[in-house]
mmCIF file of C-alpha atoms in Angstrom:
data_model
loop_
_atom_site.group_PDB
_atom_site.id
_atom_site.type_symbol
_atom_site.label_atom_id
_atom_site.label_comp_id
_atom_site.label_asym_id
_atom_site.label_seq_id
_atom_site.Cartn_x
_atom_site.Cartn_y
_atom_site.Cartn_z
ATOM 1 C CA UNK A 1 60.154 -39.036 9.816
ATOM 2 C CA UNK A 2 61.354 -35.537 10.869
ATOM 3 C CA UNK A 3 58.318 -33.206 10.554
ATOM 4 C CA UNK A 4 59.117 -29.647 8.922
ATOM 5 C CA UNK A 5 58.698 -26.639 9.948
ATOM 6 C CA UNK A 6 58.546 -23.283 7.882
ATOM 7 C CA UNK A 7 60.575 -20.700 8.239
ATOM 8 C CA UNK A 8 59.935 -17.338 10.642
ATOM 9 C CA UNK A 9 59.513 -15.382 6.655
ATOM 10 C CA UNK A 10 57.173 -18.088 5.837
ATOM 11 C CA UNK A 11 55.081 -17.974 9.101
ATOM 12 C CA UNK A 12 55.211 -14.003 8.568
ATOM 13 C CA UNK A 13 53.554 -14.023 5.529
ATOM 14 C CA UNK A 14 51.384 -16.568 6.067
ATOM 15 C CA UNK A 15 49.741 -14.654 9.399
ATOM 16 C CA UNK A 16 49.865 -11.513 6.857
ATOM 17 C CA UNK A 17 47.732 -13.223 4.441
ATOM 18 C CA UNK A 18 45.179 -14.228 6.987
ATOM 19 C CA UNK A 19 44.891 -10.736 8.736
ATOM 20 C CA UNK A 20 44.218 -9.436 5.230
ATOM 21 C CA UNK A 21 41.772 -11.372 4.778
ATOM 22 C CA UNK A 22 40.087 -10.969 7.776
ATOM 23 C CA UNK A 23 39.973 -7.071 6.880
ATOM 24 C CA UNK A 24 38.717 -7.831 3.816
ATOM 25 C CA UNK A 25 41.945 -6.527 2.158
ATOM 26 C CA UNK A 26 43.308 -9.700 0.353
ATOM 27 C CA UNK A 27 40.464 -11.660 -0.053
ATOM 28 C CA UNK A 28 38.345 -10.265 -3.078
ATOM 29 C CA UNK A 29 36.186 -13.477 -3.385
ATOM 30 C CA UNK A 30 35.160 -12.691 0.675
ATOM 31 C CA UNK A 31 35.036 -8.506 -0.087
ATOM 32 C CA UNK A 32 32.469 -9.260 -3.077
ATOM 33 C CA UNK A 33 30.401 -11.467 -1.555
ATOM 34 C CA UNK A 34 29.597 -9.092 2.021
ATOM 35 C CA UNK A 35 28.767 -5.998 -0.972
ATOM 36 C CA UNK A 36 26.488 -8.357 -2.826
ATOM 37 C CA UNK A 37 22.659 -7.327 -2.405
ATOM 38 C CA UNK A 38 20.705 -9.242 -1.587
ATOM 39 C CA UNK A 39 22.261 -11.484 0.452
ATOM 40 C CA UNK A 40 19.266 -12.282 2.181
ATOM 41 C CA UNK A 41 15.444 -12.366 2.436
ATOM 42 C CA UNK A 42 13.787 -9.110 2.368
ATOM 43 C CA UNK A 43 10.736 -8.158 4.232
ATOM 44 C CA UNK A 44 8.068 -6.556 2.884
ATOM 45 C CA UNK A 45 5.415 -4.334 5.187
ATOM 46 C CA UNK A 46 1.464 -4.218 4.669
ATOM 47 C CA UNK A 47 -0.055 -1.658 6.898
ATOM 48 C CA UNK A 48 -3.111 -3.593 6.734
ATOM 49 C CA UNK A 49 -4.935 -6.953 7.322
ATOM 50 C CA UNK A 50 -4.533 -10.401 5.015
ATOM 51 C CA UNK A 51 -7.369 -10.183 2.111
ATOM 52 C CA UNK A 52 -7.169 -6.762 1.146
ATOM 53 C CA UNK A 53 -6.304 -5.728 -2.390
ATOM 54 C CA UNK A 54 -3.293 -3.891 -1.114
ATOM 55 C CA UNK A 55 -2.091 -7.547 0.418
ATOM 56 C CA UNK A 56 -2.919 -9.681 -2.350
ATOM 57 C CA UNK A 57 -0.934 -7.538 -5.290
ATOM 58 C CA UNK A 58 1.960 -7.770 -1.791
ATOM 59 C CA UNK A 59 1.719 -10.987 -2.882
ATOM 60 C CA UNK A 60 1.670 -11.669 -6.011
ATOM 61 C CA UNK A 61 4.180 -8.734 -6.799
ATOM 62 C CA UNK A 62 6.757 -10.619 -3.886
ATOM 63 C CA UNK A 63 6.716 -13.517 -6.053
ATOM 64 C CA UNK A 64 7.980 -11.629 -8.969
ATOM 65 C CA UNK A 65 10.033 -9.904 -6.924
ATOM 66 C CA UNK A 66 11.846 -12.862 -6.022
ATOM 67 C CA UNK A 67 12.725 -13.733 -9.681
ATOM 68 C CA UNK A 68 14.177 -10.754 -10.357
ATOM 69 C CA UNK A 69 16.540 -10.285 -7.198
ATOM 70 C CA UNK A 70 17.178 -14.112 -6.472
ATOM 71 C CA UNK A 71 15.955 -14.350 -2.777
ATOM 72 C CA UNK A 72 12.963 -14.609 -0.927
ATOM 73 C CA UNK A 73 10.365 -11.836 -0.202
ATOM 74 C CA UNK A 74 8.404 -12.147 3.449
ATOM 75 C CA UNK A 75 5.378 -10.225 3.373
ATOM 76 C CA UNK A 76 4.649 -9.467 7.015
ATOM 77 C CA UNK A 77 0.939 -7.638 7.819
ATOM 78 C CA UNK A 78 1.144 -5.109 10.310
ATOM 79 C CA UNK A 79 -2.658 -3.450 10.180
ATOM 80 C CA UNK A 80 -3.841 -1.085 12.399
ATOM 81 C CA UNK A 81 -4.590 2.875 12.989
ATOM 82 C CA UNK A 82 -5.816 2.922 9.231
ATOM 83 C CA UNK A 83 -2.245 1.873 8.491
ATOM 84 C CA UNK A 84 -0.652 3.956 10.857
ATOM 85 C CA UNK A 85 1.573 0.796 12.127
ATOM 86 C CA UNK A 86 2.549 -0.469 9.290
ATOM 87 C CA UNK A 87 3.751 3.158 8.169
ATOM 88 C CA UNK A 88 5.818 3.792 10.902
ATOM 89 C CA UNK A 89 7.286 0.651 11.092
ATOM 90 C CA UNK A 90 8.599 0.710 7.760
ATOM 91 C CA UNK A 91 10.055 4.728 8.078
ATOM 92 C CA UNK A 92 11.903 3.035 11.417
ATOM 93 C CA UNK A 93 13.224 0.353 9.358
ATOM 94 C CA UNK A 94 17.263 0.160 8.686
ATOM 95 C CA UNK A 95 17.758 1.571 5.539
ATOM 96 C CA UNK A 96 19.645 -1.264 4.517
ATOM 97 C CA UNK A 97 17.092 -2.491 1.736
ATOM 98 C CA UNK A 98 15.943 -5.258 3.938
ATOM 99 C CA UNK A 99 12.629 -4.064 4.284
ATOM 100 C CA UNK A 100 10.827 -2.693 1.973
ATOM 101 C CA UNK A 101 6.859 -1.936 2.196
ATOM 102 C CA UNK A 102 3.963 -0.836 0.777
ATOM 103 C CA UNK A 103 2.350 3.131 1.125
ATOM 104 C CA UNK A 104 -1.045 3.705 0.654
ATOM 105 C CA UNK A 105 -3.038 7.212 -0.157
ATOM 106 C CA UNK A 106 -4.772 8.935 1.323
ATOM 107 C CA UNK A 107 -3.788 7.360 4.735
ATOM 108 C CA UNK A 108 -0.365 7.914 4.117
ATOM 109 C CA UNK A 109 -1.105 11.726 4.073
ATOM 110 C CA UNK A 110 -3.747 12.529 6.461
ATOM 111 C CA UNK A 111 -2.922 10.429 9.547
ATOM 112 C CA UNK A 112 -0.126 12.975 9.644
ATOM 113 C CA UNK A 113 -2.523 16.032 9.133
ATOM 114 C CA UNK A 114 -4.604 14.878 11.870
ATOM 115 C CA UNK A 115 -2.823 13.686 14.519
ATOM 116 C CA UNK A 116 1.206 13.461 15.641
ATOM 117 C CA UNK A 117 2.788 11.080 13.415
ATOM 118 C CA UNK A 118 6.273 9.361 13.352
ATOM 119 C CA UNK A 119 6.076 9.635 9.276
ATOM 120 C CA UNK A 120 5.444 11.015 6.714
ATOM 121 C CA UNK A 121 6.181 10.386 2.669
ATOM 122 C CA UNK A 122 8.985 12.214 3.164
ATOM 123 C CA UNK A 123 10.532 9.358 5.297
ATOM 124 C CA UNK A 124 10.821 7.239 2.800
ATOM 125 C CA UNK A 125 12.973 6.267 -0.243
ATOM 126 C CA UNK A 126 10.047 5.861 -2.640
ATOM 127 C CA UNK A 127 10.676 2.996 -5.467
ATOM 128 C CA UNK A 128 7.500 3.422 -7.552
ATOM 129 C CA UNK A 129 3.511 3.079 -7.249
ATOM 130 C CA UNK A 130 2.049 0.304 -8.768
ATOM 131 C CA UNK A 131 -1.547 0.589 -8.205
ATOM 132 C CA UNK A 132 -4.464 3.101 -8.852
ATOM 133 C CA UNK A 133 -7.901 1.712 -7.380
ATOM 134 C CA UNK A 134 -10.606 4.223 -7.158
ATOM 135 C CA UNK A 135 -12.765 3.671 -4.553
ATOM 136 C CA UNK A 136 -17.043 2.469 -4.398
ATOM 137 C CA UNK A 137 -19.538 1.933 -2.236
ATOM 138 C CA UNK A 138 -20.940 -1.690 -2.233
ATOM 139 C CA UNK A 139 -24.267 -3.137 -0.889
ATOM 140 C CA UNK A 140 -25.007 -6.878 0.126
ATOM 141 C CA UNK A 141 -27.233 -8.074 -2.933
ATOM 142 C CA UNK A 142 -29.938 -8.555 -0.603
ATOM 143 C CA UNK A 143 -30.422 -4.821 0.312
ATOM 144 C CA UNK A 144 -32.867 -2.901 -1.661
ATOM 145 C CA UNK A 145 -30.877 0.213 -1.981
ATOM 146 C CA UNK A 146 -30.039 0.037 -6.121
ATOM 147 C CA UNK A 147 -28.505 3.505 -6.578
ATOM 148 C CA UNK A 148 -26.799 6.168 -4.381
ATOM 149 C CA UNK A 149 -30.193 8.287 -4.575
ATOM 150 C CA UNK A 150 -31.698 5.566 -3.523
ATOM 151 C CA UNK A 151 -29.181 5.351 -0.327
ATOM 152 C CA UNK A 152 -29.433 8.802 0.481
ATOM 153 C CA UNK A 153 -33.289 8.611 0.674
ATOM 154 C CA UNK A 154 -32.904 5.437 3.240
ATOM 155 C CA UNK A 155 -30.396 7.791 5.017
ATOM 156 C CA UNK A 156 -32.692 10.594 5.572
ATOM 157 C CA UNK A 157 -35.037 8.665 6.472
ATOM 158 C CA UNK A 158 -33.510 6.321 8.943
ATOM 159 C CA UNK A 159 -30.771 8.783 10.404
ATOM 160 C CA UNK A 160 -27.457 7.175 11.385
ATOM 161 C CA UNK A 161 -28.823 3.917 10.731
ATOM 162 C CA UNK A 162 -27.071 3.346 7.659
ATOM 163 C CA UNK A 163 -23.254 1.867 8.910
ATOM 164 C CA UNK A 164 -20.470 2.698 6.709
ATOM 165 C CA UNK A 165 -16.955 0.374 6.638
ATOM 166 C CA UNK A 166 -13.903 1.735 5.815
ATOM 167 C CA UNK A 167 -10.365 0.748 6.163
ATOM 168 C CA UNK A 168 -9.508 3.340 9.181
ATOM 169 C CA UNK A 169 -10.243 7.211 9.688
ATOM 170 C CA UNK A 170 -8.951 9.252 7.169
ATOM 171 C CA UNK A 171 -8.666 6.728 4.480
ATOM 172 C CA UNK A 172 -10.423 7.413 0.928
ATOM 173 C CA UNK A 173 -13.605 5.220 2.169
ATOM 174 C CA UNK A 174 -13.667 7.274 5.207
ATOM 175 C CA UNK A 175 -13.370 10.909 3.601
ATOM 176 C CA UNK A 176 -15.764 9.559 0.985
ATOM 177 C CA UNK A 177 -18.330 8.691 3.293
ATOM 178 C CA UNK A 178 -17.933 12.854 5.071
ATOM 179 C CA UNK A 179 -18.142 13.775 1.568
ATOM 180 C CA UNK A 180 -21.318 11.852 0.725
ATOM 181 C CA UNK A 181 -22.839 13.257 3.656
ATOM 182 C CA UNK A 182 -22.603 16.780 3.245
ATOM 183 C CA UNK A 183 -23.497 16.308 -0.564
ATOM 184 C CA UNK A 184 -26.532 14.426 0.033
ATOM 185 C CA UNK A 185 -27.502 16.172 4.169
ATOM 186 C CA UNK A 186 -27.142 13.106 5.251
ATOM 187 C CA UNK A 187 -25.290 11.579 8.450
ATOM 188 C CA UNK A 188 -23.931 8.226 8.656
ATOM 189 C CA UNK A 189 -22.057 5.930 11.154
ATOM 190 C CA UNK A 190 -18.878 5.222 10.720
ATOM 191 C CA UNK A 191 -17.785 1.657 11.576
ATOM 192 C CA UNK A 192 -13.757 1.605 11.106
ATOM 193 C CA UNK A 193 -11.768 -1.463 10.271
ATOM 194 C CA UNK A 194 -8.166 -3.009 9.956
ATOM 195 C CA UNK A 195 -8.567 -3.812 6.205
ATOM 196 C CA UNK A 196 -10.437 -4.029 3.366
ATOM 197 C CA UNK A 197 -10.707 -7.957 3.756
ATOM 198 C CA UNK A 198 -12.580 -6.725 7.279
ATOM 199 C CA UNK A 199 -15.068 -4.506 5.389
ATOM 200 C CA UNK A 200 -15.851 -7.711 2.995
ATOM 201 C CA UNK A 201 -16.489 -9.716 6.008
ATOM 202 C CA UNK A 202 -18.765 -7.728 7.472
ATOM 203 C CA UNK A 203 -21.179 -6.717 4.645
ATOM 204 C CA UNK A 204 -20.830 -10.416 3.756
ATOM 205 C CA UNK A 205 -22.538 -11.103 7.273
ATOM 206 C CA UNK A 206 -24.829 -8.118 7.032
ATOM 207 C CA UNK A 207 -23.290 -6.314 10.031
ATOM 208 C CA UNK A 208 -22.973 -3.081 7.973
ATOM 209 C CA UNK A 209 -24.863 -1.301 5.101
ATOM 210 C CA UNK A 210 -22.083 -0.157 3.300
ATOM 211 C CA UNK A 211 -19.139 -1.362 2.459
ATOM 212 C CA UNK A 212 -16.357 1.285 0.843
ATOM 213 C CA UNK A 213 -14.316 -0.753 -1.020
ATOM 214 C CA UNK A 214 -12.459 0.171 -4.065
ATOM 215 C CA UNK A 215 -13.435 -1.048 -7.449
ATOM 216 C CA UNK A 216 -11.137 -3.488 -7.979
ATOM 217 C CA UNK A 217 -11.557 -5.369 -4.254
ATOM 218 C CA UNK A 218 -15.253 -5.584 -4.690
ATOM 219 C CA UNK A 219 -14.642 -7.202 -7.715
ATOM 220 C CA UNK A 220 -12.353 -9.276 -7.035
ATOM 221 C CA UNK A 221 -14.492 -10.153 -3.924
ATOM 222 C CA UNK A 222 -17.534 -10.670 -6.407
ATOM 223 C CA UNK A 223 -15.519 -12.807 -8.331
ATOM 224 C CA UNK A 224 -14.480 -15.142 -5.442
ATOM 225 C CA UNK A 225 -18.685 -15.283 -4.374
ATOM 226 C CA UNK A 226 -18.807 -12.401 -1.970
ATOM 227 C CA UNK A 227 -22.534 -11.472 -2.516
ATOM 228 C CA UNK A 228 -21.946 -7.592 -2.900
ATOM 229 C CA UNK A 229 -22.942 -5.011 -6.048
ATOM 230 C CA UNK A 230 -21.595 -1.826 -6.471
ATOM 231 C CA UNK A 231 -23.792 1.421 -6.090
ATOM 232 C CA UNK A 232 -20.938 3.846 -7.885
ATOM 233 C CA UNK A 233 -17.153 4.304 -8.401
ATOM 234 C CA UNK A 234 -15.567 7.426 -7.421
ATOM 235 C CA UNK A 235 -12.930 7.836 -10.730
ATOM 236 C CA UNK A 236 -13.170 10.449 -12.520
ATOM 237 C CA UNK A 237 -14.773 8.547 -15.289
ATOM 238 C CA UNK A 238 -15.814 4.840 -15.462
ATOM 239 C CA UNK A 239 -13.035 2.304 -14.854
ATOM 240 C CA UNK A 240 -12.502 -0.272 -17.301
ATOM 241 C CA UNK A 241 -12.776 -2.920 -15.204
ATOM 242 C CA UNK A 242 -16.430 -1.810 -13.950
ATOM 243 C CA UNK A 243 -17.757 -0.034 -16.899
ATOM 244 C CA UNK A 244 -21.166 -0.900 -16.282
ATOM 245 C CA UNK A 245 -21.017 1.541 -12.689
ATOM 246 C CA UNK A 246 -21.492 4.769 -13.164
ATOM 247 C CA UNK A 247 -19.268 7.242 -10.762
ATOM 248 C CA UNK A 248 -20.308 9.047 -8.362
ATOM 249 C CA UNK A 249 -20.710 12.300 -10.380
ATOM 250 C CA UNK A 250 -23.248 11.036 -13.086
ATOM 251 C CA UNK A 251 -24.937 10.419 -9.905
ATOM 252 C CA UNK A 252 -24.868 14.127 -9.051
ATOM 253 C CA UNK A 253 -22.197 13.817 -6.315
ATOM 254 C CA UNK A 254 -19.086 15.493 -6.681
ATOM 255 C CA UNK A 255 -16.559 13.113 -5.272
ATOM 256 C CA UNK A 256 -13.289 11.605 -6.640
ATOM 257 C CA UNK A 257 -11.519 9.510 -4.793
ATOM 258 C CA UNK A 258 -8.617 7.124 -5.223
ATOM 259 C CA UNK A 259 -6.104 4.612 -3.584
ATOM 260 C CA UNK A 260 -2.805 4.508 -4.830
ATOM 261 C CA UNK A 261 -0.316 1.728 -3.502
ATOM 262 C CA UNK A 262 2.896 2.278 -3.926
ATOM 263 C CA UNK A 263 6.625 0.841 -2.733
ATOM 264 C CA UNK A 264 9.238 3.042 -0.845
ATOM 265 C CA UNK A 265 11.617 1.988 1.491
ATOM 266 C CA UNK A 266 13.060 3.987 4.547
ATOM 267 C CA UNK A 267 14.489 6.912 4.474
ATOM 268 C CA UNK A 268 18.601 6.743 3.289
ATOM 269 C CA UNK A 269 19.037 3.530 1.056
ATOM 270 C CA UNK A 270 22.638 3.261 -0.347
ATOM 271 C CA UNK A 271 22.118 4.232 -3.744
ATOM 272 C CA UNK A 272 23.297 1.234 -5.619
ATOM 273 C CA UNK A 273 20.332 -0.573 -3.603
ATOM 274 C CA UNK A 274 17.840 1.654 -4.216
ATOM 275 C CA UNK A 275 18.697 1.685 -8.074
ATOM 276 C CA UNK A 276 18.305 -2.421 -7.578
ATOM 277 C CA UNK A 277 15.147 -2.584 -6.107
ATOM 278 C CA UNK A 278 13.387 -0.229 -8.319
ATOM 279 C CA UNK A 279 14.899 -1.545 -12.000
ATOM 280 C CA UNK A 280 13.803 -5.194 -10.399
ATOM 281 C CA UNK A 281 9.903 -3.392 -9.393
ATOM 282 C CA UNK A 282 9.941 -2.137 -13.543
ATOM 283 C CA UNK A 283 10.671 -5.479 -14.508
ATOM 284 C CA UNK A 284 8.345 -6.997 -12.319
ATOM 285 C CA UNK A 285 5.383 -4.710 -13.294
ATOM 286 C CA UNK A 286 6.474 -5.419 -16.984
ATOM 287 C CA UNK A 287 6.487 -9.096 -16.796
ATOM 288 C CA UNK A 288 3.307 -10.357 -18.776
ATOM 289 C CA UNK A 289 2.686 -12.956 -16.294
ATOM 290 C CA UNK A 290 2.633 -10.502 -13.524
ATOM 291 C CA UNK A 291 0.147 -8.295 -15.693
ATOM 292 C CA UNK A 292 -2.362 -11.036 -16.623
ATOM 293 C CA UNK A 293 -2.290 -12.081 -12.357
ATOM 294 C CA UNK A 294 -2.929 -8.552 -11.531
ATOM 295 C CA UNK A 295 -5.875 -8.581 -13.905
ATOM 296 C CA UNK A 296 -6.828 -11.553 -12.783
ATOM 297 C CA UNK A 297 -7.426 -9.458 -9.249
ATOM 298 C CA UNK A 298 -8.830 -6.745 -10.710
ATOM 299 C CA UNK A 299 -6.125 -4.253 -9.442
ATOM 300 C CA UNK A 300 -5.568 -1.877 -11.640
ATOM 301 C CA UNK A 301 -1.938 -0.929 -12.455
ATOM 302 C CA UNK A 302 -0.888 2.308 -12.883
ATOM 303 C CA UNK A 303 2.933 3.052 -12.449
ATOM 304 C CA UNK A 304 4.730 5.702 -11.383
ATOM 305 C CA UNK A 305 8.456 6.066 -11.716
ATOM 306 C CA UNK A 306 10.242 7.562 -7.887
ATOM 307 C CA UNK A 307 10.202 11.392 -9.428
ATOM 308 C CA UNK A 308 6.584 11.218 -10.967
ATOM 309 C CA UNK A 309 5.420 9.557 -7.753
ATOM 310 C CA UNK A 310 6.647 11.822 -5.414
ATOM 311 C CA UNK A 311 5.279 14.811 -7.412
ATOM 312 C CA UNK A 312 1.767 13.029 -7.042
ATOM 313 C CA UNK A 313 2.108 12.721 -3.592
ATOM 314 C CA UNK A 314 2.969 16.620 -3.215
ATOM 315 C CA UNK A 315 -0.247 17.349 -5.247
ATOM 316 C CA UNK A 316 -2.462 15.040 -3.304
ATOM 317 C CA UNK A 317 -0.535 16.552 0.646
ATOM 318 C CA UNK A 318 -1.896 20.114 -0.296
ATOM 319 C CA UNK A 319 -5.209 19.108 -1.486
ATOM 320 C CA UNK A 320 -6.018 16.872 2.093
ATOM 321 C CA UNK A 321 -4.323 20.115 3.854
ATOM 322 C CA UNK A 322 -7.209 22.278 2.232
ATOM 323 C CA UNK A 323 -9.748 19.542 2.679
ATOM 324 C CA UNK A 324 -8.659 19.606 6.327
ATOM 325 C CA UNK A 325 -9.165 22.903 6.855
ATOM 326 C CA UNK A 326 -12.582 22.638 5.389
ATOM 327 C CA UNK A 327 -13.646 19.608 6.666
ATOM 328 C CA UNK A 328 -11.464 17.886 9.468
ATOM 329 C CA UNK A 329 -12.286 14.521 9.343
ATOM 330 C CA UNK A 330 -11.138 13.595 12.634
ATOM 331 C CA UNK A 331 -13.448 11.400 14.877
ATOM 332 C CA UNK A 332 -15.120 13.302 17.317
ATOM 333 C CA UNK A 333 -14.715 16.925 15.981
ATOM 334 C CA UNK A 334 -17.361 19.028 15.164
#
C-alpha cells in the first residue's frame, strides 16, 4: 500500500504549529498552566527549633494552608542566632512565592540594631501576623520562688545564681530579663537557646531557674505535663488565656513585652502571588477549625492585615532604637 506523504504547505504549518507552541504562543492550555500558582510545594521557614509555639501554629497553619492553595506546605526549621538564620534565609529566598516564612518580634528588629545584619523587615513582602503571645517567666513547680518578689529576693541574695532561658539575645525573654534586672538591682545569667522548645527542656530537667516563655507556650507546655507555673505575664493587662497571672506591673515592674509572629515573604513577589497567599492566610485564620486548634495551643491570634502590620513593626523599630540607646543589650557590653 503506497504510504502518503503531506504536502511541503502541510509540513509548513505543521512545524509552525509546533514552534508556537513551544513559545508558548499557540498553545493556551500549555501558557495557562506555567502562570498557574502554585504549581508546586511551598516551603515555609521557622527561624527556630521544633516545639516552640512559633513552630507548632507553622504547623498547624501549613495544614490550612494547604486547603486553601491546593499543594503541599514544607515547614523547614532553620534555628539559630535568636533567629538570625532563619531570617536571612527567607529575605535571600527567590521571590517567586515558593518560600514563604515566619518573622518574629522583637528578634526580627534588634538583631539588626545590634549587630550587621543581611535583613531587615524591610526585606520582606509581609502577608499578615497571626500571633500576639506576651511573654512570662516560668519556674519548675518544685522551686520555692511563688512570685517575682519572691525571685528578686533569691536574686539578691544568691547573685548570678539565678539562670535565665531565652530564645537568643535580643529576643523579648532576653530584653525582659535586662529589664527585670535593673527594676529589681538584680543581675542574672543569661543562658541563650535555639527555641522555646529548648527553654522547656531545660527547666523541665532543672538546668535553669527561669524559663522566659510566653504565655501561651508555657501553657501549652503545662497542658502536655511540663511541670512549670508561671510567676507573671508581661501584657499589658491579664491575658485571657492565663487570667489567674497577674503581669508584671501589678507586681510593681514596669515591663511589657510581646511576641508577634507573623508571615512575609521575600522582598519583590509578583503581585498576583502576593494577593494569593495573603487572601488564602485570611481564610485560613478565619476557618473555625483552624481557630478552635490554635486555642487548643494556647496561641493567641491576633491578625494584622500587610498595611496595619507593617505600621506595627515601624512603631516597635523606634522604640528598640531608643531602648538601645538606653540599654544595649548586647552580650558582653557594659
Amino acid at each position: 500500500m503506497k504510504q502518503h506523504r503531506p504536502s511541503r504547505r502541510q509540513t509548513l504549518a505543521r512545524c509552525t504549529l509546533v514552534a508556537a507552541a513551544a513559545c508558548g504562543i499557540a498553545a493556551p492550555s500549555v501558557a495557562r498552566t506555567g502562570a498557574v500558582y502554585p504549581s508546586r510545594p511551598i516551603e515555609m521557614i521557622v527561624a527556630y527549633a521544633p516545639g516552640g509555639g512559633t513552630d507548632s501554629v507553622a504547623r498547624l497553619l501549613a495544614r490550612s494552608l494547604e486547603k486553601q492553595l491546593g499543594t503541599s506546605i514544607v515547614v523547614q526549621n532553620r534555628p539559630g542566632a535568636g533567629g538570625g538564620i532563619g531570617f536571612a534565609e527567607l529575605a535571600r529566598a527567590a521571590p517567586d512565592g515558593y518560600t514563604i516564612g515566619f518573622i518574629n518580634t522583637p528578634n526580627l528588629l534588634t538583631i539588626p540594631i545590634e549587630r550587621r545584619s543581611s535583613f531587615s523587615w524591610r526585606s520582606y513582602d509581609l502577608l499578615g501576623n497571626l500571633v500576639d503571645d506576651p511573654g512570662g517567666f516560668t519556674v519548675h513547680n518544685d522551686h520555692g520562688i511563688q512570685s517575682l518578689a519572691a525571685l528578686a529576693a533569691f536574686a539578691r541574695a544568691n547573685p548570678g545564681a539565678v539562670t535565665v532561658g531565652t530564645t537568643g539575645i535580643g529576643s523579648d525573654d532576653h530584653l525582659a530579663m535586662l529589664l527585670f534586672e535593673k527594676g529589681a538591682g538584680v543581675k542574672l545569667s543569661h543562658i541563650p537557646y535555639k527555641g522555646a522548645g529548648e527553654v522547656r527542656s531545660a527547666i523541665a530537667g532543672q538546668q535553669i531557674v527561669i524559663g522566659a516563655i510566653n504565655v501561651g507556650e508555657a501553657l501549652q507546655y503545662q497542658k502536655g505535663g511540663t511541670p512549670i507555673r508561671l510567676l507573671g505575664q508581661m501584657g499589658a493587662t491579664r491575658s485571657s488565656l492565663a487570667p489567674g497571672i497577674p503581669t508584671f506591673k501589678e507586681q510593681g515592674y514596669d515591663i511589657e513585652l510581646a511576641s508577634l509572629r507573623g508571615l512575609a515573604a521575600p522582598k519583590g513577589l509578583p503581585e498576583e502571588v502576593r494577593r494569593k497567599l495573603v487572601d488564602a492566610i485570611v481564610r485560613a485564620k478565619d476557618d473555625p477549625q483552624f481557630q478552635q486548634q490554635a486555642q487548643a495551643l494556647f496561641a493567641p491570634l491576633r491578625y494584622l492585615p500587610p498595611a496595619a502590620y507593617a505600621a506595627e513593626l515601624q512603631r516597635s523599630e523606634a522604640g528598640f532604637h531608643q531602648l538601645w540607646q538606653e540599654m544595649p543589650w548586647q552580650e558582653g557590653r557594659p
